Short mmCIF file of C-alpha atoms and ligand atoms in Angstrom, two decimals:
data_model
loop_
_atom_site.label_atom_id
_atom_site.label_comp_id
_atom_site.label_asym_id
_atom_site.label_seq_id
_atom_site.Cartn_x
_atom_site.Cartn_y
_atom_site.Cartn_z
CA MET A 1 0.00 -0.07 -0.05
CA ASN A 2 1.30 3.32 -0.81
CA MET A 3 1.87 5.60 2.48
CA ALA A 4 3.01 8.89 1.14
CA ASP A 5 1.10 12.00 -0.27
CA VAL A 6 3.03 14.75 -1.62
CA ILE A 7 1.92 18.59 -1.47
CA LEU A 8 3.82 20.84 -3.77
CA GLY A 9 3.54 24.34 -5.43
CA VAL A 10 2.69 24.46 -9.17
CA GLN A 11 3.62 28.17 -9.68
CA TRP A 12 6.32 30.22 -8.33
CA GLY A 13 5.86 29.59 -4.58
CA ASP A 14 3.77 31.11 -1.93
CA GLU A 15 0.73 29.28 -3.28
CA GLY A 16 -0.44 28.33 0.08
CA LYS A 17 1.21 24.89 0.73
CA GLY A 18 1.52 25.72 4.44
CA LYS A 19 -2.19 26.06 4.85
CA ILE A 20 -3.00 22.77 2.93
CA VAL A 21 -0.24 20.92 4.84
CA ASP A 22 -1.64 22.17 8.26
CA SER A 23 -5.24 21.31 7.16
CA LEU A 24 -4.53 17.92 6.22
CA ALA A 25 -1.77 16.93 8.92
CA LYS A 26 -4.34 15.82 11.27
CA ASN A 27 -4.62 12.61 8.98
CA TYR A 28 -0.92 11.95 9.10
CA ASP A 29 1.93 10.37 11.32
CA PHE A 30 4.66 12.35 9.50
CA VAL A 31 5.08 15.65 7.72
CA VAL A 32 8.23 15.88 6.00
CA ARG A 33 9.90 18.83 4.50
CA PHE A 34 12.27 17.62 1.42
CA GLN A 35 13.94 20.32 0.00
CA GLY A 36 14.79 24.15 0.15
CA GLY A 37 15.72 25.99 3.37
CA HIS A 38 14.72 29.01 5.19
CA ASN A 39 14.01 30.75 1.96
CA ALA A 40 10.51 29.12 2.26
CA GLY A 41 7.96 31.07 4.33
CA HIS A 42 4.70 29.10 4.94
CA THR A 43 2.03 30.66 6.70
CA LEU A 44 -0.70 29.02 8.81
CA VAL A 45 -3.63 30.93 10.35
CA ILE A 46 -5.60 29.16 13.33
CA ASP A 47 -8.43 31.29 15.02
CA ASN A 48 -6.74 34.53 13.77
CA VAL A 49 -3.26 33.46 15.16
CA LYS A 50 -0.75 33.46 12.51
CA TYR A 51 2.28 31.20 12.46
CA ALA A 52 5.12 31.82 9.85
CA LEU A 53 7.22 28.55 9.29
CA HIS A 54 10.56 28.58 7.27
CA LEU A 55 12.13 25.21 8.12
CA ILE A 56 9.93 23.40 10.51
CA PRO A 57 7.31 21.35 8.79
CA SER A 58 3.67 22.46 8.72
CA GLY A 59 2.48 19.56 10.90
CA ILE A 60 4.06 20.84 14.05
CA LEU A 61 0.81 21.95 15.70
CA TYR A 62 -0.50 18.62 16.04
CA PRO A 63 0.65 16.60 18.71
CA GLN A 64 0.34 13.29 17.11
CA CYS A 65 2.44 14.33 14.16
CA LYS A 66 6.10 13.78 13.76
CA ASN A 67 7.75 16.35 11.87
CA ILE A 68 10.87 15.73 9.79
CA ILE A 69 13.41 17.92 8.08
CA GLY A 70 14.51 15.75 5.41
CA ASN A 71 18.12 15.10 3.92
CA GLY A 72 17.32 17.28 0.94
CA VAL A 73 16.81 20.52 3.04
CA VAL A 74 19.73 22.71 3.66
CA ILE A 75 19.69 24.10 7.21
CA ASP A 76 20.76 27.38 8.82
CA PHE A 77 21.06 26.36 12.56
CA GLN A 78 20.51 29.92 13.66
CA ALA A 79 17.27 30.23 11.85
CA LEU A 80 16.16 26.96 12.85
CA ASP A 81 17.06 27.59 16.50
CA SER A 82 14.84 30.71 16.67
CA GLU A 83 12.02 28.91 14.87
CA MET A 84 12.20 26.05 17.31
CA GLN A 85 12.18 28.52 20.22
CA GLN A 86 8.80 29.96 19.23
CA PHE A 87 7.21 26.61 19.54
CA GLU A 88 9.18 25.34 22.71
CA ARG A 89 7.65 28.61 24.35
CA LEU A 90 4.24 28.00 22.98
CA PHE A 91 4.24 24.32 23.90
CA SER A 92 5.86 24.18 26.96
CA THR A 93 4.15 25.03 30.27
CA THR A 94 7.43 25.51 31.94
CA GLN A 95 10.14 27.92 30.63
CA ASN A 96 12.28 24.99 29.55
CA PHE A 97 13.38 26.18 26.12
CA HIS A 98 17.04 26.67 25.36
CA SER A 99 19.19 28.89 23.56
CA THR A 100 22.16 27.93 21.20
CA THR A 101 24.66 29.22 23.68
CA GLY A 102 25.21 26.20 25.53
CA THR A 103 22.52 24.53 27.71
CA LEU A 104 21.49 21.08 26.66
CA SER A 105 18.05 20.83 25.05
CA SER A 106 17.56 17.43 26.59
CA ASN A 107 14.17 18.47 27.81
CA SER A 108 12.85 20.62 24.94
CA CYS A 109 9.08 19.80 24.31
CA LEU A 110 10.00 19.23 20.71
CA ILE A 111 11.90 16.11 21.26
CA ASP A 112 10.28 13.10 19.53
CA ARG A 113 8.25 15.70 17.69
CA LEU A 114 10.93 17.07 15.42
CA PHE A 115 13.51 15.13 13.68
CA ILE A 116 16.42 16.51 11.60
CA SER A 117 18.25 14.35 9.06
CA ASN A 118 21.83 13.66 9.81
CA ARG A 119 22.28 13.93 6.02
CA ALA A 120 21.02 17.36 5.54
CA HIS A 121 23.53 20.04 4.55
CA ILE A 122 24.32 22.93 6.58
CA ILE A 123 24.32 26.73 5.74
CA LEU A 124 27.33 28.53 6.80
CA PRO A 125 28.23 32.07 7.04
CA TYR A 126 30.37 31.81 3.88
CA HIS A 127 27.22 30.66 1.87
CA VAL A 128 25.33 33.83 2.86
CA ALA A 129 28.31 36.04 2.00
CA LEU A 130 28.73 34.18 -1.42
CA ASP A 131 24.78 34.52 -2.12
CA ARG A 132 25.08 38.27 -1.86
CA PHE A 133 28.51 38.41 -3.64
CA ILE A 134 27.31 36.51 -6.48
CA GLU A 135 24.10 38.42 -6.71
CA ASN A 136 25.90 41.69 -6.72
CA ASN A 137 28.22 40.67 -9.38
CA ARG A 138 25.38 39.52 -11.66
CA ALA A 139 23.60 42.81 -11.14
CA LYS A 140 26.93 44.69 -12.01
CA THR A 141 27.45 42.60 -15.28
CA LYS A 142 26.00 44.05 -18.44
CA GLY A 143 23.60 41.42 -19.83
CA LEU A 144 22.80 39.67 -16.68
CA GLU A 145 20.43 40.45 -14.03
CA ALA A 146 20.45 39.64 -10.22
CA ILE A 147 18.27 36.43 -9.36
CA GLY A 148 16.50 38.44 -6.78
CA THR A 149 17.35 35.52 -4.20
CA THR A 150 16.23 35.57 -0.44
CA GLY A 151 19.81 36.27 0.32
CA LYS A 152 19.78 33.18 2.66
CA GLY A 153 22.83 31.32 1.19
CA ILE A 154 20.57 28.53 -0.34
CA GLY A 155 22.41 28.45 -3.60
CA PRO A 156 25.90 28.35 -2.41
CA SER A 157 25.03 25.60 0.20
CA TYR A 158 23.43 23.38 -2.65
CA SER A 159 26.52 24.16 -4.81
CA ASP A 160 28.86 22.80 -2.06
CA LYS A 161 26.63 19.77 -1.85
CA VAL A 162 26.86 19.12 -5.48
CA SER A 163 30.58 19.78 -5.77
CA ARG A 164 31.08 17.57 -2.65
CA ASN A 165 32.32 20.22 -0.48
CA GLY A 166 29.09 20.29 1.72
CA ILE A 167 29.10 19.89 5.41
CA GLN A 168 26.30 17.82 6.72
CA VAL A 169 24.35 17.82 10.04
CA GLY A 170 26.32 14.66 10.92
CA ASP A 171 29.57 16.25 10.59
CA ILE A 172 29.01 18.73 13.56
CA PHE A 173 29.36 16.02 16.08
CA ASP A 174 32.97 15.53 15.04
CA GLU A 175 35.00 18.55 15.54
CA GLU A 176 38.20 17.39 13.87
CA ILE A 177 36.20 16.54 10.88
CA LEU A 178 34.33 19.73 11.01
CA HIS A 179 37.68 21.59 11.19
CA THR A 180 39.24 19.84 8.32
CA LYS A 181 36.30 20.28 6.01
CA LEU A 182 35.81 24.13 6.99
CA GLN A 183 39.52 24.59 6.50
CA ALA A 184 39.48 23.10 3.04
CA ASN A 185 36.45 25.10 2.06
CA LEU A 186 37.80 28.41 3.12
CA VAL A 187 41.07 27.92 1.00
CA ASN A 188 38.75 27.43 -1.92
CA LEU A 189 37.38 30.85 -1.05
CA ALA A 190 40.68 32.46 -0.39
CA HIS A 191 40.78 34.24 -3.61
CA LEU A 192 37.55 36.34 -2.98
CA PRO A 193 37.50 39.41 -1.24
CA LEU A 194 35.55 38.19 1.81
CA ALA A 195 37.01 37.12 5.12
CA PHE A 196 35.80 34.16 7.39
CA ASP A 197 36.73 33.31 10.76
CA ILE A 198 36.99 29.59 11.32
CA ASP A 199 37.14 29.92 15.09
CA SER A 200 33.94 31.48 15.50
CA MET A 201 32.37 29.01 13.07
CA LEU A 202 33.78 26.16 15.05
CA SER A 203 32.75 27.70 18.30
CA GLU A 204 29.26 28.36 17.03
CA MET A 205 28.80 24.69 15.76
CA ARG A 206 29.90 23.50 19.30
CA GLY A 207 26.97 25.28 20.55
CA PHE A 208 24.67 23.78 17.88
CA ALA A 209 25.78 20.11 18.30
CA LYS A 210 24.77 20.32 21.87
CA ARG A 211 21.45 22.18 21.00
CA PHE A 212 20.58 19.76 18.08
CA ALA A 213 21.89 16.48 19.13
CA PRO A 214 18.43 15.28 20.66
CA PHE A 215 16.83 15.81 17.33
CA VAL A 216 19.38 14.59 14.82
CA ALA A 217 18.43 10.98 13.46
CA ASP A 218 18.81 8.84 10.21
CA THR A 219 15.52 10.04 9.09
CA THR A 220 15.45 7.84 6.08
CA GLN A 221 15.42 4.85 8.27
CA ILE A 222 12.58 6.35 10.41
CA LEU A 223 10.49 6.78 7.20
CA TRP A 224 11.09 3.27 6.07
CA GLU A 225 10.46 1.88 9.27
CA SER A 226 7.20 3.88 9.25
CA THR A 227 6.16 2.70 5.80
CA ARG A 228 6.58 -0.96 7.20
CA ASN A 229 4.35 -0.16 9.87
CA ASN A 230 1.59 1.36 7.76
CA LYS A 231 1.84 4.92 9.01
CA ARG A 232 0.81 7.82 6.96
CA ILE A 233 3.39 10.29 5.67
CA LEU A 234 2.89 13.76 4.06
CA LEU A 235 5.72 15.36 2.23
CA GLU A 236 5.68 19.16 2.02
CA GLY A 237 7.45 20.88 -0.78
CA ALA A 238 8.81 24.50 -0.54
CA GLN A 239 9.06 26.95 -3.26
CA GLY A 240 7.16 26.01 -6.55
CA SER A 241 7.52 24.17 -9.61
CA MET A 242 8.55 27.15 -11.87
CA LEU A 243 11.27 27.49 -9.41
CA ASP A 244 12.64 24.08 -10.00
CA ILE A 245 16.22 23.91 -10.83
CA ASP A 246 15.65 21.59 -14.03
CA HIS A 247 12.05 22.24 -14.94
CA GLY A 248 11.51 26.03 -13.72
CA THR A 249 12.39 29.48 -15.45
CA TYR A 250 16.17 28.76 -15.21
CA PRO A 251 18.37 30.58 -14.07
CA PHE A 252 15.57 32.60 -12.17
CA VAL A 253 14.88 29.69 -10.00
CA THR A 254 16.01 28.15 -6.76
CA SER A 255 18.80 25.63 -6.25
CA SER A 256 16.75 22.62 -5.47
CA HIS A 257 14.19 20.08 -7.10
CA THR A 258 11.00 21.55 -5.93
CA GLY A 259 8.82 19.04 -7.47
CA ILE A 260 8.24 15.17 -7.32
CA ALA A 261 11.97 14.40 -7.95
CA GLY A 262 12.87 16.31 -4.85
CA ALA A 263 10.24 14.71 -2.82
CA LEU A 264 12.02 11.23 -3.33
CA SER A 265 15.70 12.34 -3.33
CA GLY A 266 15.04 14.58 -0.37
CA THR A 267 13.51 11.76 2.00
CA GLY A 268 14.74 8.41 0.85
CA LEU A 269 11.36 6.97 -0.29
CA ASN A 270 10.69 5.67 -3.76
CA ALA A 271 8.06 5.99 -6.45
CA HIS A 272 6.20 3.13 -5.07
CA ASP A 273 5.67 4.68 -1.83
CA ILE A 274 3.69 7.74 -3.20
CA ASP A 275 -0.02 7.83 -3.49
CA SER A 276 -1.31 11.16 -4.18
CA VAL A 277 0.61 14.29 -5.60
CA ILE A 278 -1.47 17.36 -4.65
CA GLY A 279 -0.55 20.47 -6.72
CA VAL A 280 -1.16 23.81 -4.90
CA MET A 281 -2.00 26.76 -6.86
CA LYS A 282 -3.45 30.22 -6.25
CA ALA A 283 -6.48 31.11 -8.41
CA TYR A 284 -4.07 34.00 -9.97
CA CYS A 285 -0.47 34.04 -9.94
CA THR A 286 2.42 35.64 -8.04
CA ARG A 287 6.22 35.53 -8.14
CA VAL A 288 8.94 37.18 -6.02
CA GLY A 289 12.49 38.05 -7.15
CA ASN A 290 13.26 38.51 -10.96
CA GLY A 291 12.75 36.41 -13.98
CA ILE A 292 10.18 36.24 -16.76
CA PHE A 293 6.41 36.20 -15.62
CA PRO A 294 4.27 36.12 -18.80
CA THR A 295 0.96 37.07 -17.06
CA GLU A 296 2.50 39.82 -14.91
CA LEU A 297 0.14 42.77 -14.43
CA HIS A 298 1.41 46.13 -14.20
CA ASP A 299 -2.22 47.79 -14.09
CA GLU A 300 -4.96 48.32 -11.55
CA ALA A 301 -5.93 44.72 -11.63
CA GLY A 302 -2.37 43.80 -10.57
CA ARG A 303 -2.37 46.28 -7.73
CA PHE A 304 -5.81 44.86 -6.58
CA LEU A 305 -4.34 41.23 -6.36
CA GLN A 306 -1.53 42.55 -4.40
CA GLN A 307 -3.41 44.61 -1.78
CA LYS A 308 -6.51 42.29 -1.57
CA GLY A 309 -4.23 39.07 -1.50
CA MET A 310 -1.72 40.76 0.94
CA GLU A 311 1.05 39.70 -1.47
CA PHE A 312 4.14 40.39 0.59
CA GLY A 313 6.74 37.73 1.12
CA THR A 314 6.58 35.79 4.35
CA THR A 315 10.39 35.57 4.37
CA THR A 316 11.66 38.52 3.07
CA GLY A 317 8.76 41.07 3.12
CA ARG A 318 9.24 41.95 -0.61
CA PRO A 319 6.11 42.82 -2.64
CA ARG A 320 5.10 39.92 -4.81
CA ARG A 321 4.56 40.52 -8.47
CA CYS A 322 0.93 39.72 -9.29
CA GLY A 323 -0.66 38.38 -12.48
CA TRP A 324 -3.53 36.37 -13.97
CA LEU A 325 -3.61 32.65 -13.66
CA ASP A 326 -1.16 31.08 -16.21
CA LEU A 327 -2.74 27.75 -17.02
CA VAL A 328 0.06 26.69 -19.46
CA ALA A 329 2.58 27.03 -16.73
CA ILE A 330 0.24 25.02 -14.45
CA LYS A 331 0.03 22.03 -17.12
CA HIS A 332 3.63 22.11 -17.36
CA ALA A 333 3.99 21.57 -13.50
CA ILE A 334 1.17 19.13 -13.48
CA ARG A 335 2.95 17.03 -16.29
CA PHE A 336 6.41 16.77 -14.67
CA ASN A 337 5.18 16.20 -11.18
CA GLY A 338 2.24 13.75 -11.95
CA CYS A 339 -0.08 15.92 -9.89
CA THR A 340 -3.24 13.72 -9.17
CA LYS A 341 -5.27 16.52 -7.70
CA LEU A 342 -5.19 20.16 -7.32
CA ALA A 343 -5.84 22.48 -4.28
CA ILE A 344 -6.88 26.03 -5.55
CA MET A 345 -5.97 28.80 -3.12
CA LYS A 346 -7.33 32.37 -2.53
CA ILE A 347 -10.26 32.29 -4.78
CA ASP A 348 -11.86 34.85 -2.25
CA VAL A 349 -9.21 37.32 -3.34
CA LEU A 350 -10.87 37.48 -6.79
CA ASP A 351 -13.99 38.37 -5.14
CA THR A 352 -15.76 41.60 -6.56
CA LEU A 353 -13.58 41.89 -9.77
CA HIS A 354 -15.91 42.13 -12.96
CA GLU A 355 -13.59 40.14 -15.27
CA VAL A 356 -11.21 37.57 -14.39
CA LYS A 357 -8.63 36.32 -17.00
CA VAL A 358 -6.92 33.10 -17.50
CA CYS A 359 -3.85 32.53 -19.87
CA VAL A 360 -4.68 29.50 -22.03
CA GLY A 361 -1.87 29.60 -24.70
CA TYR A 362 1.24 31.61 -25.65
CA GLU A 363 2.08 33.41 -28.82
CA TYR A 364 5.55 32.43 -29.66
CA GLU A 365 7.57 33.18 -32.52
CA GLY A 366 4.40 33.78 -34.71
CA GLU A 367 2.58 30.61 -33.49
CA VAL A 368 0.13 29.75 -30.87
CA ILE A 369 1.56 27.16 -28.45
CA ASP A 370 0.30 25.59 -25.43
CA TYR A 371 3.66 24.48 -23.76
CA MET A 372 6.63 26.31 -22.04
CA PRO A 373 9.15 26.91 -24.75
CA TYR A 374 12.93 27.30 -23.66
CA ASN A 375 13.10 30.97 -23.53
CA LEU A 376 9.69 32.09 -22.51
CA ASN A 377 9.78 34.89 -24.61
CA VAL A 378 6.03 34.71 -25.03
CA LYS A 379 2.82 36.70 -25.17
CA PRO A 380 -0.14 35.26 -23.26
CA ILE A 381 -3.48 34.52 -24.85
CA TYR A 382 -6.29 35.00 -22.37
CA LYS A 383 -9.75 33.73 -21.96
CA SER A 384 -12.00 35.87 -19.95
CA PHE A 385 -14.48 35.00 -17.27
CA SER A 386 -17.41 37.04 -15.73
CA GLY A 387 -16.42 37.70 -12.00
CA TRP A 388 -18.12 36.99 -8.84
CA ASN A 389 -18.53 37.84 -5.17
CA GLY A 390 -19.12 36.29 -1.70
CA SER A 391 -16.71 33.29 -2.00
CA ALA A 392 -14.84 34.40 1.31
CA ARG A 393 -14.96 31.55 4.00
CA VAL A 394 -17.34 29.54 1.95
CA ARG A 395 -17.15 25.78 2.78
CA GLU A 396 -19.33 24.23 0.38
CA PHE A 397 -19.20 23.92 -3.44
CA SER A 398 -22.74 24.30 -3.69
CA LYS A 399 -22.62 27.92 -2.03
CA LEU A 400 -20.06 29.38 -4.54
CA HIS A 401 -21.32 31.77 -7.08
CA ALA A 402 -21.93 30.04 -10.45
CA ASN A 403 -19.22 32.14 -12.11
CA ALA A 404 -16.68 31.00 -9.37
CA LYS A 405 -17.73 27.30 -10.13
CA ARG A 406 -17.49 27.97 -13.89
CA TYR A 407 -13.94 29.15 -13.26
CA ILE A 408 -12.99 26.06 -11.30
CA GLU A 409 -14.59 23.79 -13.86
CA PHE A 410 -12.62 25.40 -16.69
CA ILE A 411 -9.21 24.84 -14.68
CA GLU A 412 -10.19 21.25 -14.25
CA GLU A 413 -11.23 20.98 -17.85
CA TYR A 414 -8.11 22.69 -19.19
CA THR A 415 -5.56 20.90 -16.99
CA GLY A 416 -7.23 17.42 -16.87
CA SER A 417 -6.50 17.29 -13.34
CA LYS A 418 -9.12 16.98 -10.51
CA VAL A 419 -9.77 20.04 -8.32
CA TRP A 420 -9.97 18.42 -4.84
CA LEU A 421 -9.71 21.35 -2.39
CA ILE A 422 -10.62 25.10 -2.74
CA SER A 423 -9.51 27.55 -0.16
CA THR A 424 -11.52 30.61 0.82
CA SER A 425 -9.61 32.45 3.54
CA PRO A 426 -6.18 32.12 5.32
CA GLU A 427 -8.07 30.10 8.17
CA ARG A 428 -7.27 26.59 8.34
CA GLU A 429 -11.04 25.37 8.32
CA ASP A 430 -11.95 27.61 5.49
CA ILE A 431 -11.78 25.04 2.65
CA ILE A 432 -14.33 23.33 0.23
CA GLU A 433 -13.56 19.67 -0.33
CA ILE A 434 -14.80 18.26 -3.59
CA PRO A 435 -15.16 14.59 -3.01
P1 GDP B 1 3.33 28.83 0.99
O1 GDP B 1 4.71 29.35 1.08
O2 GDP B 1 2.95 28.14 -0.20
O3 GDP B 1 3.06 28.11 2.15
O4 GDP B 1 2.43 30.20 0.92
P2 GDP B 1 2.47 31.40 1.85
O5 GDP B 1 2.18 31.24 3.16
O6 GDP B 1 4.02 32.03 1.59
O7 GDP B 1 1.48 32.50 1.32
C1 GDP B 1 0.26 32.35 1.08
C2 GDP B 1 -0.40 33.45 1.84
O8 GDP B 1 -1.73 33.38 1.43
C3 GDP B 1 -0.40 33.51 3.34
O9 GDP B 1 -0.52 34.63 3.85
C4 GDP B 1 -1.70 32.63 3.68
O10 GDP B 1 -2.15 32.87 5.00
C5 GDP B 1 -2.50 33.25 2.91
N1 GDP B 1 -3.87 32.12 2.28
C6 GDP B 1 -3.71 30.93 2.08
N2 GDP B 1 -4.94 30.46 1.55
C7 GDP B 1 -5.62 31.51 1.35
C8 GDP B 1 -6.82 31.67 1.01
O11 GDP B 1 -7.79 30.59 0.42
N3 GDP B 1 -7.37 33.14 0.98
C9 GDP B 1 -6.69 34.18 1.35
N4 GDP B 1 -7.27 35.35 1.45
N5 GDP B 1 -5.54 33.80 1.79
C10 GDP B 1 -4.94 32.72 1.84
P1 IMO B 2 7.78 29.16 -0.45
O1 IMO B 2 8.28 27.89 -0.06
C1 IMO B 2 8.40 32.36 -3.48
C2 IMO B 2 12.65 32.72 -5.05
C3 IMO B 2 13.40 33.81 -4.59
C4 IMO B 2 14.15 33.98 -5.93
C5 IMO B 2 14.58 32.53 -6.18
C6 IMO B 2 15.87 32.26 -5.71
O2 IMO B 2 7.41 30.12 0.69
O3 IMO B 2 6.82 29.12 -1.38
P2 IMO B 2 16.77 31.53 -3.39
O4 IMO B 2 16.93 32.35 -2.09
O5 IMO B 2 15.85 30.32 -3.02
O6 IMO B 2 18.27 31.22 -3.97
O7 IMO B 2 15.91 32.53 -4.49
O8 IMO B 2 13.39 31.68 -5.59
N1 IMO B 2 12.01 32.11 -3.66
C7 IMO B 2 10.80 31.97 -3.40
N2 IMO B 2 9.67 32.67 -4.01
N3 IMO B 2 8.36 31.18 -2.51
C8 IMO B 2 9.40 30.68 -1.79
O9 IMO B 2 9.28 29.78 -1.02
C9 IMO B 2 10.68 31.06 -2.20
N4 IMO B 2 11.90 30.52 -2.00
C10 IMO B 2 12.88 31.12 -2.77
O10 IMO B 2 12.54 35.01 -4.51
O11 IMO B 2 13.27 34.54 -6.96
MG1 MG B 3 5.80 31.21 1.12
#
């Protein structure tokens, strides 16, 4: 029996993956983040209280749920520590949370609730500095443009992983190995106008080794064991399919496989373990950072979506670029991920618009096409829909306005993928399920 379901974004990130994972997590024994790092920002809203998650999986609010940071993730320990402290404070009745500066976290209330893969890679100060250095260099180079990264060191950390110079979580428990690896990496960086202090890095890691020891595990073995015991697993993607390193809008992408391939390589599960692949999409489209965005709006409608949708980055606070739904891009994502179902988010944001448009094809080199070409130098072709009102907080499909239903049905028809969930507000319970 297949034990694992996958949640992944089918646009440029920020689709609402966190809300969907949180809404479904009550039915799962494990929630697993499989790629990305603290570039992700997943928002959960429960009874008006907002939680912003970056590294901790979105099943953390359920006591029955074990949360795994898988081997495919890159971890900034400082960021993880502050995120964990938030939940340690929240969950703990006594003040037994701990900082990185020394004390053992042997009585943290997250023990047995959060696991960190010993194979995950670490983000070090030189990755963050390199991220900025490379971005500045791109920005200054004629003919290039900065990617608009989150500046968190994600790309350089994954680069080290792929070039086999990465430092894994398991390495922090052996100071000699750690010292040797750090020293070799700093030699590789010596030609750059950047300075790093190995002693302060080692000392920081000593603190982290104590702090995180109770959480570090061979998470692949945990997952294999859990599949043998018929446990249910939910895999939580970060970023979105258009930011995938291979199938996204390269080079304006992130540095990991954000799709189904990352779900497997980033956990150790195999294709036979997977049951559903749920593609999460907004009812319109957003993107943060630079790079091509065929349906981007620079007019009143774009500003409406940004304001009504509160489209500001959860991680960096940057305004998100907004545009109409691009079904050509969504179909591309559904195809390479094998999405079996869709979750459509933020349909309520479109309430009150008189007209809603959807991109159903591209004009490309004098032809009309329905796929994403290599250079995406395209002009969108739109289909227009009459608008609707009153979808906010609706929980039954029958209660949606006829025009909203038509919009949803068209998405289903165009993509050939079943719409399973429709989200009508940020709140956990405001979801329509279509059986
Ligand atoms: P993620 O990165 O995919 O988890 O998405 P983010 O959390 O970065 O961005 C989604 C934003 O939309 C968050 O602020 C959510 O609280 C909010 N949100 C999610 N679903 C809905 C919805 O159906 N309606 C509205 N209005 N907001 C939503
Ligand atoms: P969630 O999980 C939206 C974007 C950045 C930039 C590009 C590369 O919340 O959906 P990086 O720092 O990863 O090297 O930046 O990817 N990006 C995201 N955009 N949502 C995210 O995560 C993102 N994570 C990275 O803005 O364009
Ligand atoms: Mg986000």
